[in-house]
Amino acid sequence: SSDQLIDVEGVHAFQPPGEYDFRGPCPGLNALANHGYISRTGIDSVFNIMTQSTQVLGFGIDTATFAGVLGCFGADLYDPTLPLSIGAAPPANQTIGGLLGSAPSGLDGTHNQFESDASPTRGDLYQFGNNYDVQNSFFQELFNLQPQSSSANYDLTVIYQHIQTRFQQSVANNPYFFYGPVELVASVATHLFVPRLMSNHSATQPDGYLNGEVLKSMFGMSGPDGTLTYTHGHEQIPANWYRRPFGDEYTLALVAPDIANMALAAPNVFVVGGNLNGTNSYAPVDLSDLTGGVYSAASLLEGNNAACFLIQATMILFPSAIKGLQTIVDTLLAQLATLTGILGDLNCPQLTTINSSLLEVYPGY
Ligand code: HEM
Ligand SMILES: *[C@@H]1O[C@H](CO)[C@@H](O)[C@H](O)[C@H]1NC(C)=O
Ligand SMILES: *[C@@H]1O[C@H](CO)[C@@H](O)[C@H](O)[C@H]1NC(C)=O
Ligand SMILES: *[C@@H]1O[C@H](CO)[C@@H](O)[C@H](O)[C@H]1NC(C)=O
Ligand SMILES: *[C@@H]1O[C@H](CO)[C@@H](O)[C@H](O)[C@H]1NC(C)=O
């Protein structure tokens, strides 16, 4: 357990961001910066961001790589030493920590590439004009799903409820709501990250336990429980917090069955599509047309198909991003299954093309 206890003292003491530091849509990365695990400026190498995500927060190396390549798409993906901003892209003329060689890109600017609609707590870009701060009401709705008592545990079943609420809210309030395959995977994965990566771990609860205090701290929320308020970039790892056990990092081999189970528990959010003409005009894409008949709405809920489809569709829609994946995984001396290995284990149907012209009817695309 001493290995799992995360140091939040001394050089790793919490310090809120300064005026010129960057923070963005990812609570995990904001917290890593606030504790000096990645640069407190919020600009660090993709390599260091991925490494610290695995070391401190228990991300699997392959999951981190998947996130890393989607997060810096547009940068030179063969070089994970390049700097990335975890928030806005800094002005081209700003030099930061000697890392600058080319202008870093920023996670705020990855809309429809990683940053997506229907996030757990962040607002939809075209509805709020801000896709990086917590919208207090979204967090409050999540928080209220458990009683304010010692029994509160924000586990998977709670997150199944929350993702359905968030999906419905985007349908009802965001005229440009777009939920293509990549956006769906971003929303589903980041919802899963809440219980899977923010939970506290102990011998009696080896799978983790996420109470209200830890949840609030990890999301930078404070104030009375009925009117919780976000402070930009103040995500904090609480004292006495224990990460996932070493050797049980959240790899794609664990993410995939979680996606499959979520698809069974919340099938209504596993529908690729978007609002076509204003709010409440959600129309699904015909999955069979999109995938050349390989998947259908019904088959998506069978076996590992939901995970298969999402991972394959991401690989097809971001070929240049994924091309570098194996190289980066190798560079990171990946000890775990490669993506190809994962897809093999999942026994996926073979998907070779996505007809992305079917997505062009959605204004949010
Ligand atoms: C390579 C490392 C990572 C990258 C590039 C990354 C990037 C991102 C991005 C772009 C988003 C916004 C997605 C959206 O709009 O839905 C996001 C959200 C999120 N990330 Fe990360 N992330 C990384 C690691 C982590 C880790 C280690 C955690 C562990 C706690 C984490 C937890 C979350 C959560 C919970 C959200 C949802 C935020 C919300 O809407 O409430 N991420 N991340
Ligand atoms: C960088 O450019 C901005 C305008 O884009 C300007 O306001 C700022 O003074 C410049 N900073 C430096 C260090 O040149
Ligand atoms: C995590 O769990 C351990 C063991 O139950 C406990 O001592 C510790 O206070 C918990 N940490 C937090 C932040 O709740
Ligand atoms: C979109 O909705 C408006 C009313 O909200 C309607 O006038 C218009 O015909 C609709 N357009 C299409 C293409 O359905
Ligand atoms: C892709 O979909 C569009 C729009 O429905 C259609 O016109 C086109 O023929 C499809 N392309 C392929 C290769 O199936």
Short mmCIF file of C-alpha atoms and ligand atoms in Angstrom, two decimals:
data_model
loop_
_atom_site.label_atom_id
_atom_site.label_comp_id
_atom_site.label_asym_id
_atom_site.label_seq_id
_atom_site.Cartn_x
_atom_site.Cartn_y
_atom_site.Cartn_z
CA SER A 1 0.00 0.00 0.00
CA SER A 2 2.89 2.40 0.58
CA ASP A 3 3.62 2.21 -3.17
CA GLN A 4 0.05 3.20 -3.95
CA LEU A 5 0.02 6.19 -1.59
CA ILE A 6 0.52 9.31 -3.70
CA ASP A 7 2.88 11.91 -2.31
CA VAL A 8 1.19 15.30 -2.05
CA GLU A 9 3.80 17.02 0.14
CA GLY A 10 7.01 18.96 -0.40
CA VAL A 11 7.73 19.31 -4.11
CA HIS A 12 4.40 17.61 -4.75
CA ALA A 13 2.34 19.90 -2.51
CA PHE A 14 -0.79 21.35 -4.08
CA GLN A 15 -0.29 24.80 -5.58
CA PRO A 16 -3.04 26.41 -7.61
CA PRO A 17 -2.06 27.58 -11.09
CA GLY A 18 -0.57 31.04 -11.47
CA GLU A 19 -1.94 33.63 -13.83
CA TYR A 20 0.19 32.44 -16.75
CA ASP A 21 -0.16 28.69 -16.15
CA PHE A 22 -2.35 26.54 -18.40
CA ARG A 23 -5.16 24.30 -17.20
CA GLY A 24 -7.86 22.68 -19.31
CA PRO A 25 -10.66 20.13 -19.74
CA CYS A 26 -8.91 17.17 -18.07
CA PRO A 27 -9.17 17.03 -14.29
CA GLY A 28 -6.50 14.32 -14.13
CA LEU A 29 -3.91 16.40 -15.96
CA ASN A 30 -4.84 19.59 -14.12
CA ALA A 31 -4.24 17.73 -10.83
CA LEU A 32 -0.90 16.36 -12.06
CA ALA A 33 0.20 19.93 -12.84
CA ASN A 34 -1.05 21.32 -9.52
CA HIS A 35 1.08 18.74 -7.69
CA GLY A 36 4.16 19.21 -9.84
CA TYR A 37 4.05 15.73 -11.36
CA ILE A 38 4.03 17.40 -14.74
CA SER A 39 5.21 20.97 -15.21
CA ARG A 40 3.20 23.39 -13.09
CA THR A 41 3.06 25.63 -16.15
CA GLY A 42 0.65 23.12 -17.72
CA ILE A 43 2.97 22.67 -20.70
CA ASP A 44 5.04 19.53 -20.76
CA SER A 45 6.15 16.85 -23.19
CA VAL A 46 3.54 14.38 -24.36
CA PHE A 47 5.91 11.69 -23.09
CA ASN A 48 5.96 13.07 -19.55
CA ILE A 49 2.20 13.63 -19.54
CA MET A 50 1.60 10.00 -20.52
CA THR A 51 4.20 8.64 -18.10
CA GLN A 52 2.92 10.56 -15.09
CA SER A 53 -0.67 9.61 -15.95
CA THR A 54 0.35 5.98 -15.56
CA GLN A 55 2.66 6.43 -12.55
CA VAL A 56 0.48 8.69 -10.43
CA LEU A 57 -3.08 8.06 -11.57
CA GLY A 58 -2.90 4.42 -12.70
CA PHE A 59 -3.62 4.93 -16.40
CA GLY A 60 -2.57 1.96 -18.55
CA ILE A 61 0.32 2.78 -20.85
CA ASP A 62 -1.74 1.88 -23.92
CA THR A 63 -4.73 3.92 -22.73
CA ALA A 64 -2.40 6.85 -22.06
CA THR A 65 -0.94 6.48 -25.54
CA PHE A 66 -4.37 6.41 -27.11
CA ALA A 67 -5.30 9.56 -25.16
CA GLY A 68 -1.96 11.15 -25.92
CA VAL A 69 -2.18 10.73 -29.67
CA LEU A 70 -5.76 12.01 -29.79
CA GLY A 71 -4.77 14.92 -27.55
CA CYS A 72 -1.89 16.07 -29.74
CA PHE A 73 -3.21 15.20 -33.18
CA GLY A 74 -1.76 17.74 -35.52
CA ALA A 75 1.57 17.76 -33.73
CA ASP A 76 4.36 15.50 -34.93
CA LEU A 77 3.22 12.27 -33.39
CA TYR A 78 6.43 10.48 -33.96
CA ASP A 79 8.08 12.70 -31.43
CA PRO A 80 6.47 12.41 -28.00
CA THR A 81 9.11 14.75 -26.58
CA LEU A 82 7.19 17.65 -28.14
CA PRO A 83 5.44 19.99 -25.74
CA LEU A 84 1.67 19.95 -25.29
CA SER A 85 -0.46 22.41 -23.35
CA ILE A 86 -3.08 20.79 -21.13
CA GLY A 87 -5.23 23.89 -21.68
CA ALA A 88 -5.24 26.56 -24.35
CA ALA A 89 -2.53 26.67 -27.00
CA PRO A 90 -0.08 29.31 -25.81
CA PRO A 91 0.71 32.29 -28.03
CA ALA A 92 3.38 31.27 -30.53
CA ASN A 93 5.87 33.77 -29.12
CA GLN A 94 5.72 32.54 -25.51
CA THR A 95 8.74 30.53 -24.36
CA ILE A 96 8.05 28.08 -21.59
CA GLY A 97 10.49 26.04 -19.56
CA GLY A 98 12.98 25.73 -22.41
CA LEU A 99 10.67 23.19 -24.06
CA LEU A 100 9.67 25.43 -26.86
CA GLY A 101 10.89 24.54 -30.29
CA SER A 102 7.62 24.55 -32.13
CA ALA A 103 4.40 26.06 -30.86
CA PRO A 104 2.68 23.59 -28.54
CA SER A 105 -0.88 22.67 -29.34
CA GLY A 106 -3.42 22.63 -26.53
CA LEU A 107 -6.14 20.23 -25.37
CA ASP A 108 -8.77 23.00 -25.33
CA GLY A 109 -8.43 23.13 -29.11
CA THR A 110 -9.14 19.46 -29.73
CA HIS A 111 -12.89 19.75 -30.19
CA ASN A 112 -14.32 16.69 -32.00
CA GLN A 113 -10.93 15.09 -31.93
CA PHE A 114 -10.75 14.33 -28.24
CA GLU A 115 -12.57 17.13 -26.43
CA SER A 116 -16.24 16.33 -27.05
CA ASP A 117 -19.83 17.11 -26.25
CA ALA A 118 -21.66 15.38 -23.40
CA SER A 119 -18.61 15.31 -21.11
CA PRO A 120 -19.14 14.38 -17.46
CA THR A 121 -18.81 17.96 -16.15
CA ARG A 122 -17.50 20.23 -18.90
CA GLY A 123 -19.86 22.19 -21.14
CA ASP A 124 -20.45 21.59 -24.85
CA LEU A 125 -18.31 24.01 -26.87
CA TYR A 126 -21.00 25.46 -29.14
CA GLN A 127 -23.49 25.77 -26.31
CA PHE A 128 -21.28 27.34 -23.63
CA GLY A 129 -18.36 28.72 -25.65
CA ASN A 130 -16.22 27.11 -22.92
CA ASN A 131 -15.27 23.46 -23.14
CA TYR A 132 -12.71 23.34 -20.33
CA ASP A 133 -14.30 24.50 -17.06
CA VAL A 134 -16.71 22.48 -14.93
CA GLN A 135 -20.30 23.66 -15.32
CA ASN A 136 -21.39 23.72 -11.69
CA SER A 137 -24.84 22.28 -12.39
CA PHE A 138 -23.39 19.24 -14.18
CA PHE A 139 -21.13 18.44 -11.25
CA GLN A 140 -23.94 19.07 -8.78
CA GLU A 141 -26.19 16.62 -10.62
CA LEU A 142 -23.52 13.96 -10.41
CA PHE A 143 -22.87 14.73 -6.76
CA ASN A 144 -26.57 14.51 -5.89
CA LEU A 145 -26.79 10.95 -7.24
CA GLN A 146 -25.47 9.71 -3.91
CA PRO A 147 -26.69 10.49 -0.38
CA GLN A 148 -24.41 12.78 1.61
CA SER A 149 -23.48 10.07 4.07
CA SER A 150 -20.65 7.64 4.65
CA SER A 151 -22.31 5.19 2.26
CA ALA A 152 -21.79 7.50 -0.75
CA ASN A 153 -19.81 5.72 -3.45
CA TYR A 154 -19.58 7.17 -6.96
CA ASP A 155 -19.16 3.83 -8.67
CA LEU A 156 -19.93 2.55 -12.16
CA THR A 157 -23.68 2.33 -11.58
CA VAL A 158 -23.75 6.01 -10.63
CA ILE A 159 -21.78 6.93 -13.74
CA TYR A 160 -24.21 4.90 -15.90
CA GLN A 161 -26.97 7.20 -14.66
CA HIS A 162 -24.93 10.35 -15.11
CA ILE A 163 -23.92 9.68 -18.70
CA GLN A 164 -27.57 9.23 -19.66
CA THR A 165 -28.45 12.56 -18.09
CA ARG A 166 -25.59 14.32 -19.84
CA PHE A 167 -26.51 12.82 -23.20
CA GLN A 168 -30.14 13.91 -22.83
CA GLN A 169 -29.04 17.42 -21.82
CA SER A 170 -26.93 17.78 -24.96
CA VAL A 171 -29.82 16.56 -27.11
CA ALA A 172 -32.19 19.01 -25.43
CA ASN A 173 -29.93 22.07 -25.14
CA ASN A 174 -27.13 22.00 -27.70
CA PRO A 175 -28.41 22.63 -31.24
CA TYR A 176 -24.98 21.52 -32.56
CA PHE A 177 -24.69 18.37 -30.47
CA PHE A 178 -22.51 15.95 -32.40
CA TYR A 179 -21.81 12.42 -31.23
CA GLY A 180 -19.80 10.59 -33.85
CA PRO A 181 -17.78 7.46 -33.07
CA VAL A 182 -14.77 9.37 -31.73
CA GLU A 183 -16.93 11.72 -29.68
CA LEU A 184 -18.82 8.75 -28.29
CA VAL A 185 -15.61 7.05 -27.23
CA ALA A 186 -14.36 10.27 -25.59
CA SER A 187 -17.57 10.70 -23.63
CA VAL A 188 -17.83 7.06 -22.61
CA ALA A 189 -14.15 6.75 -21.65
CA THR A 190 -13.98 9.94 -19.61
CA HIS A 191 -17.13 8.95 -17.73
CA LEU A 192 -15.48 5.62 -16.90
CA PHE A 193 -12.33 7.42 -15.73
CA VAL A 194 -14.21 8.97 -12.82
CA PRO A 195 -14.77 5.78 -10.79
CA ARG A 196 -11.89 3.85 -12.36
CA LEU A 197 -9.12 6.41 -11.86
CA MET A 198 -10.26 8.78 -9.12
CA SER A 199 -11.28 6.16 -6.55
CA ASN A 200 -9.27 5.62 -3.39
CA HIS A 201 -7.95 2.08 -2.88
CA SER A 202 -7.44 -0.05 0.18
CA ALA A 203 -6.99 -3.68 1.20
CA THR A 204 -10.69 -4.00 1.99
CA GLN A 205 -11.71 -2.13 -1.19
CA PRO A 206 -9.06 -3.14 -3.73
CA ASP A 207 -11.31 -2.13 -6.64
CA GLY A 208 -11.60 1.36 -5.24
CA TYR A 209 -14.07 3.52 -3.41
CA LEU A 210 -14.98 7.06 -4.42
CA ASN A 211 -16.62 9.17 -1.75
CA GLY A 212 -17.98 12.70 -2.10
CA GLU A 213 -14.95 14.41 -0.56
CA VAL A 214 -12.47 12.77 -2.91
CA LEU A 215 -14.74 13.42 -5.90
CA LYS A 216 -15.03 17.14 -5.05
CA SER A 217 -11.30 17.49 -4.50
CA MET A 218 -10.38 15.76 -7.77
CA PHE A 219 -12.77 18.08 -9.65
CA GLY A 220 -11.68 21.31 -7.92
CA MET A 221 -15.09 21.89 -6.31
CA SER A 222 -15.72 23.71 -3.04
CA GLY A 223 -18.46 25.38 -1.00
CA PRO A 224 -21.64 24.09 0.61
CA ASP A 225 -22.74 20.68 -0.69
CA GLY A 226 -25.96 22.08 -2.17
CA THR A 227 -24.22 24.82 -4.16
CA LEU A 228 -20.84 23.47 -5.13
CA THR A 229 -18.60 25.80 -7.11
CA TYR A 230 -15.68 25.15 -9.43
CA THR A 231 -12.50 27.17 -9.28
CA HIS A 232 -10.64 27.09 -12.61
CA GLY A 233 -7.79 24.61 -12.57
CA HIS A 234 -7.93 23.82 -8.84
CA GLU A 235 -8.17 20.02 -9.15
CA GLN A 236 -6.41 18.46 -6.17
CA ILE A 237 -5.30 14.96 -5.19
CA PRO A 238 -6.41 14.61 -1.56
CA ALA A 239 -4.02 13.61 1.23
CA ASN A 240 -3.96 9.87 1.96
CA TRP A 241 -5.12 8.97 -1.51
CA TYR A 242 -4.15 5.54 -2.84
CA ARG A 243 -4.03 4.89 -6.60
CA ARG A 244 -4.92 1.63 -8.37
CA PRO A 245 -2.55 -1.21 -7.50
CA PHE A 246 0.65 -1.40 -9.58
CA GLY A 247 0.18 -4.09 -12.21
CA ASP A 248 -3.56 -3.29 -12.33
CA GLU A 249 -3.31 -0.11 -14.39
CA TYR A 250 -6.37 0.84 -16.41
CA THR A 251 -5.27 -0.71 -19.70
CA LEU A 252 -7.41 -1.03 -22.82
CA ALA A 253 -7.91 -4.69 -21.87
CA LEU A 254 -9.85 -3.38 -18.83
CA VAL A 255 -11.45 -0.40 -20.58
CA ALA A 256 -12.97 -2.62 -23.29
CA PRO A 257 -15.17 -4.80 -21.03
CA ASP A 258 -16.16 -1.65 -19.11
CA ILE A 259 -17.38 -0.16 -22.40
CA ALA A 260 -19.29 -3.35 -23.20
CA ASN A 261 -20.97 -3.33 -19.78
CA MET A 262 -21.83 0.33 -20.05
CA ALA A 263 -23.41 -0.36 -23.45
CA LEU A 264 -25.70 -2.91 -21.79
CA ALA A 265 -26.54 -0.64 -18.84
CA ALA A 266 -27.06 2.53 -20.89
CA PRO A 267 -27.82 1.43 -24.48
CA ASN A 268 -29.53 4.74 -25.26
CA VAL A 269 -26.20 6.60 -25.24
CA PHE A 270 -24.53 4.12 -27.59
CA VAL A 271 -26.19 5.66 -30.60
CA VAL A 272 -23.89 7.48 -33.02
CA GLY A 273 -25.55 10.62 -34.38
CA GLY A 274 -26.27 14.23 -33.57
CA ASN A 275 -28.80 17.02 -33.65
CA LEU A 276 -29.71 17.67 -37.28
CA ASN A 277 -31.72 20.86 -37.03
CA GLY A 278 -31.73 22.52 -33.64
CA THR A 279 -32.28 21.10 -30.20
CA ASN A 280 -34.20 17.86 -29.79
CA SER A 281 -33.60 16.81 -33.38
CA TYR A 282 -31.27 13.93 -32.59
CA ALA A 283 -30.99 11.51 -35.48
CA PRO A 284 -28.90 8.37 -35.39
CA VAL A 285 -26.54 7.46 -38.19
CA ASP A 286 -27.43 4.17 -39.82
CA LEU A 287 -24.61 2.13 -38.33
CA SER A 288 -24.87 -0.47 -41.03
CA ASP A 289 -24.38 2.19 -43.75
CA LEU A 290 -21.57 3.79 -41.75
CA THR A 291 -19.66 0.54 -41.41
CA GLY A 292 -20.45 -1.12 -44.73
CA GLY A 293 -22.73 -3.61 -42.98
CA VAL A 294 -20.17 -4.79 -40.43
CA TYR A 295 -22.10 -3.43 -37.43
CA SER A 296 -25.74 -2.57 -36.77
CA ALA A 297 -27.47 -0.80 -33.89
CA ALA A 298 -28.43 -4.18 -32.45
CA SER A 299 -25.10 -5.94 -32.94
CA LEU A 300 -23.30 -3.06 -31.23
CA LEU A 301 -24.67 -4.33 -27.93
CA GLU A 302 -23.39 -7.85 -28.43
CA GLY A 303 -20.18 -9.18 -26.93
CA ASN A 304 -17.30 -6.74 -27.15
CA ASN A 305 -18.71 -5.06 -30.27
CA ALA A 306 -19.15 -1.63 -28.70
CA ALA A 307 -15.50 -1.51 -27.70
CA CYS A 308 -14.42 -3.04 -31.00
CA PHE A 309 -16.35 -0.51 -33.04
CA LEU A 310 -15.19 2.51 -31.05
CA ILE A 311 -11.52 1.56 -31.12
CA GLN A 312 -11.60 0.59 -34.80
CA ALA A 313 -13.57 3.67 -35.85
CA THR A 314 -11.10 5.91 -34.03
CA MET A 315 -8.21 4.19 -35.79
CA ILE A 316 -9.87 4.64 -39.17
CA LEU A 317 -10.94 8.25 -38.66
CA PHE A 318 -7.54 9.28 -37.30
CA PRO A 319 -5.20 7.21 -39.39
CA SER A 320 -2.26 9.57 -39.10
CA ALA A 321 -2.65 9.73 -35.34
CA ILE A 322 -2.79 6.00 -34.98
CA LYS A 323 0.04 5.36 -37.42
CA GLY A 324 2.48 6.57 -34.83
CA LEU A 325 0.88 4.61 -32.05
CA GLN A 326 2.97 1.49 -32.20
CA THR A 327 6.15 3.53 -32.37
CA ILE A 328 5.15 5.52 -29.32
CA VAL A 329 4.08 2.44 -27.40
CA ASP A 330 7.44 0.87 -28.21
CA THR A 331 9.22 4.04 -27.21
CA LEU A 332 7.44 3.90 -23.90
CA LEU A 333 8.73 0.33 -23.52
CA ALA A 334 5.21 -0.94 -23.33
CA GLN A 335 5.10 -4.09 -21.33
CA LEU A 336 1.39 -4.52 -21.98
CA ALA A 337 -0.74 -5.64 -24.89
CA THR A 338 -0.53 -3.58 -28.06
CA LEU A 339 -3.64 -2.27 -29.74
CA THR A 340 -3.54 -5.00 -32.33
CA GLY A 341 -3.23 -7.52 -29.55
CA ILE A 342 -6.23 -6.02 -27.80
CA LEU A 343 -8.39 -6.19 -30.89
CA GLY A 344 -7.31 -9.79 -31.35
CA ASP A 345 -8.31 -10.69 -27.80
CA LEU A 346 -11.67 -9.00 -28.22
CA ASN A 347 -12.49 -11.11 -31.24
CA CYS A 348 -13.69 -8.12 -33.23
CA PRO A 349 -15.52 -8.23 -36.55
CA GLN A 350 -13.26 -6.83 -39.26
CA LEU A 351 -14.01 -3.19 -39.95
CA THR A 352 -12.06 -1.64 -42.79
CA THR A 353 -13.91 1.53 -43.73
CA ILE A 354 -16.13 4.17 -42.21
CA ASN A 355 -18.25 6.19 -44.62
CA SER A 356 -17.61 9.52 -42.95
CA SER A 357 -19.67 11.39 -45.55
CA LEU A 358 -22.67 10.16 -43.55
CA LEU A 359 -21.50 12.40 -40.71
CA GLU A 360 -21.51 15.53 -42.88
CA VAL A 361 -25.25 16.05 -42.48
CA TYR A 362 -24.70 17.07 -38.85
CA PRO A 363 -23.96 20.79 -38.42
CA GLY A 364 -21.87 19.99 -35.31
CA TYR A 365 -19.55 17.81 -37.40
C1 HEM B 1 -2.38 11.17 -21.83
C2 HEM B 1 -3.09 11.58 -20.81
C3 HEM B 1 -4.42 12.30 -20.92
C4 HEM B 1 -4.89 13.13 -21.89
C5 HEM B 1 -4.20 13.60 -23.19
C6 HEM B 1 -6.21 13.55 -21.47
C7 HEM B 1 -7.04 14.42 -22.17
C8 HEM B 1 -8.35 14.71 -21.85
C9 HEM B 1 -9.22 15.52 -22.64
C10 HEM B 1 -8.87 16.19 -23.98
C11 HEM B 1 -10.42 15.55 -22.01
C12 HEM B 1 -11.71 16.23 -22.48
C13 HEM B 1 -12.60 15.15 -23.06
C14 HEM B 1 -14.04 15.55 -23.18
O1 HEM B 1 -14.37 16.64 -23.62
O2 HEM B 1 -14.89 14.73 -22.82
C15 HEM B 1 -10.30 14.77 -20.80
C16 HEM B 1 -11.31 14.56 -19.90
C17 HEM B 1 -11.19 13.82 -18.76
N1 HEM B 1 -10.06 13.19 -18.30
FE1 HEM B 1 -8.25 13.17 -19.20
N2 HEM B 1 -6.52 12.97 -20.27
C18 HEM B 1 -5.44 12.20 -19.89
C19 HEM B 1 -5.31 11.47 -18.73
C20 HEM B 1 -6.27 11.38 -17.73
C21 HEM B 1 -6.07 10.71 -16.48
C22 HEM B 1 -4.81 9.99 -16.03
C23 HEM B 1 -7.24 10.83 -15.79
C24 HEM B 1 -7.45 10.30 -14.40
C25 HEM B 1 -8.16 10.85 -13.48
C26 HEM B 1 -8.17 11.57 -16.62
C27 HEM B 1 -9.49 11.87 -16.30
C28 HEM B 1 -10.36 12.58 -17.11
C29 HEM B 1 -11.76 12.82 -16.78
C30 HEM B 1 -12.52 12.32 -15.56
C31 HEM B 1 -12.28 13.60 -17.81
C32 HEM B 1 -13.71 14.13 -17.95
C33 HEM B 1 -13.77 15.58 -17.54
C34 HEM B 1 -15.19 16.08 -17.41
O3 HEM B 1 -15.84 16.42 -18.37
O4 HEM B 1 -15.68 16.10 -16.29
N3 HEM B 1 -7.55 11.89 -17.78
N4 HEM B 1 -9.02 14.29 -20.72
C1 LIG B 2 3.32 37.86 -27.91
O1 LIG B 2 2.30 38.25 -28.80
C2 LIG B 2 1.22 38.92 -28.20
C3 LIG B 2 0.19 39.21 -29.27
O2 LIG B 2 -0.05 38.10 -30.03
C4 LIG B 2 1.72 40.19 -27.54
O3 LIG B 2 0.64 40.82 -26.88
C5 LIG B 2 2.84 39.87 -26.54
O4 LIG B 2 3.37 41.06 -26.04
C6 LIG B 2 3.94 39.07 -27.21
N1 LIG B 2 4.90 38.63 -26.20
C7 LIG B 2 6.21 38.65 -26.42
C8 LIG B 2 7.05 38.13 -25.29
O5 LIG B 2 6.70 39.06 -27.45
C1 LIG B 3 -8.31 5.99 1.46
O1 LIG B 3 -8.57 4.78 2.11
C2 LIG B 3 -7.73 4.58 3.26
C3 LIG B 3 -8.04 3.20 3.79
O2 LIG B 3 -9.40 3.08 4.09
C4 LIG B 3 -7.99 5.69 4.29
O3 LIG B 3 -7.12 5.55 5.38
C5 LIG B 3 -7.74 7.04 3.63
O4 LIG B 3 -8.05 8.09 4.51
C6 LIG B 3 -8.58 7.17 2.37
N1 LIG B 3 -8.22 8.40 1.67
C7 LIG B 3 -9.09 9.33 1.35
C8 LIG B 3 -8.54 10.52 0.61
O5 LIG B 3 -10.27 9.27 1.58
C1 LIG B 4 -35.40 23.22 -39.26
O1 LIG B 4 -36.30 23.67 -38.27
C2 LIG B 4 -37.00 24.86 -38.63
C3 LIG B 4 -37.90 25.24 -37.45
O2 LIG B 4 -37.23 25.08 -36.24
C4 LIG B 4 -37.84 24.62 -39.87
O3 LIG B 4 -38.44 25.84 -40.25
C5 LIG B 4 -36.95 24.10 -40.98
O4 LIG B 4 -37.73 23.75 -42.10
C6 LIG B 4 -36.14 22.90 -40.53
N1 LIG B 4 -35.21 22.51 -41.57
C7 LIG B 4 -35.09 21.26 -42.00
C8 LIG B 4 -34.07 21.03 -43.07
O5 LIG B 4 -35.75 20.35 -41.54
C1 LIG B 5 -21.29 6.98 -48.43
O1 LIG B 5 -22.51 7.58 -48.09
C2 LIG B 5 -22.96 8.50 -49.07
C3 LIG B 5 -24.18 9.23 -48.49
O2 LIG B 5 -25.19 8.32 -48.14
C4 LIG B 5 -23.27 7.77 -50.35
O3 LIG B 5 -23.71 8.66 -51.34
C5 LIG B 5 -21.99 7.05 -50.81
O4 LIG B 5 -22.28 6.24 -51.93
C6 LIG B 5 -21.44 6.17 -49.70
N1 LIG B 5 -20.14 5.68 -50.11
C7 LIG B 5 -19.81 4.39 -50.06
C8 LIG B 5 -18.43 4.05 -50.48
O5 LIG B 5 -20.60 3.53 -49.68
#
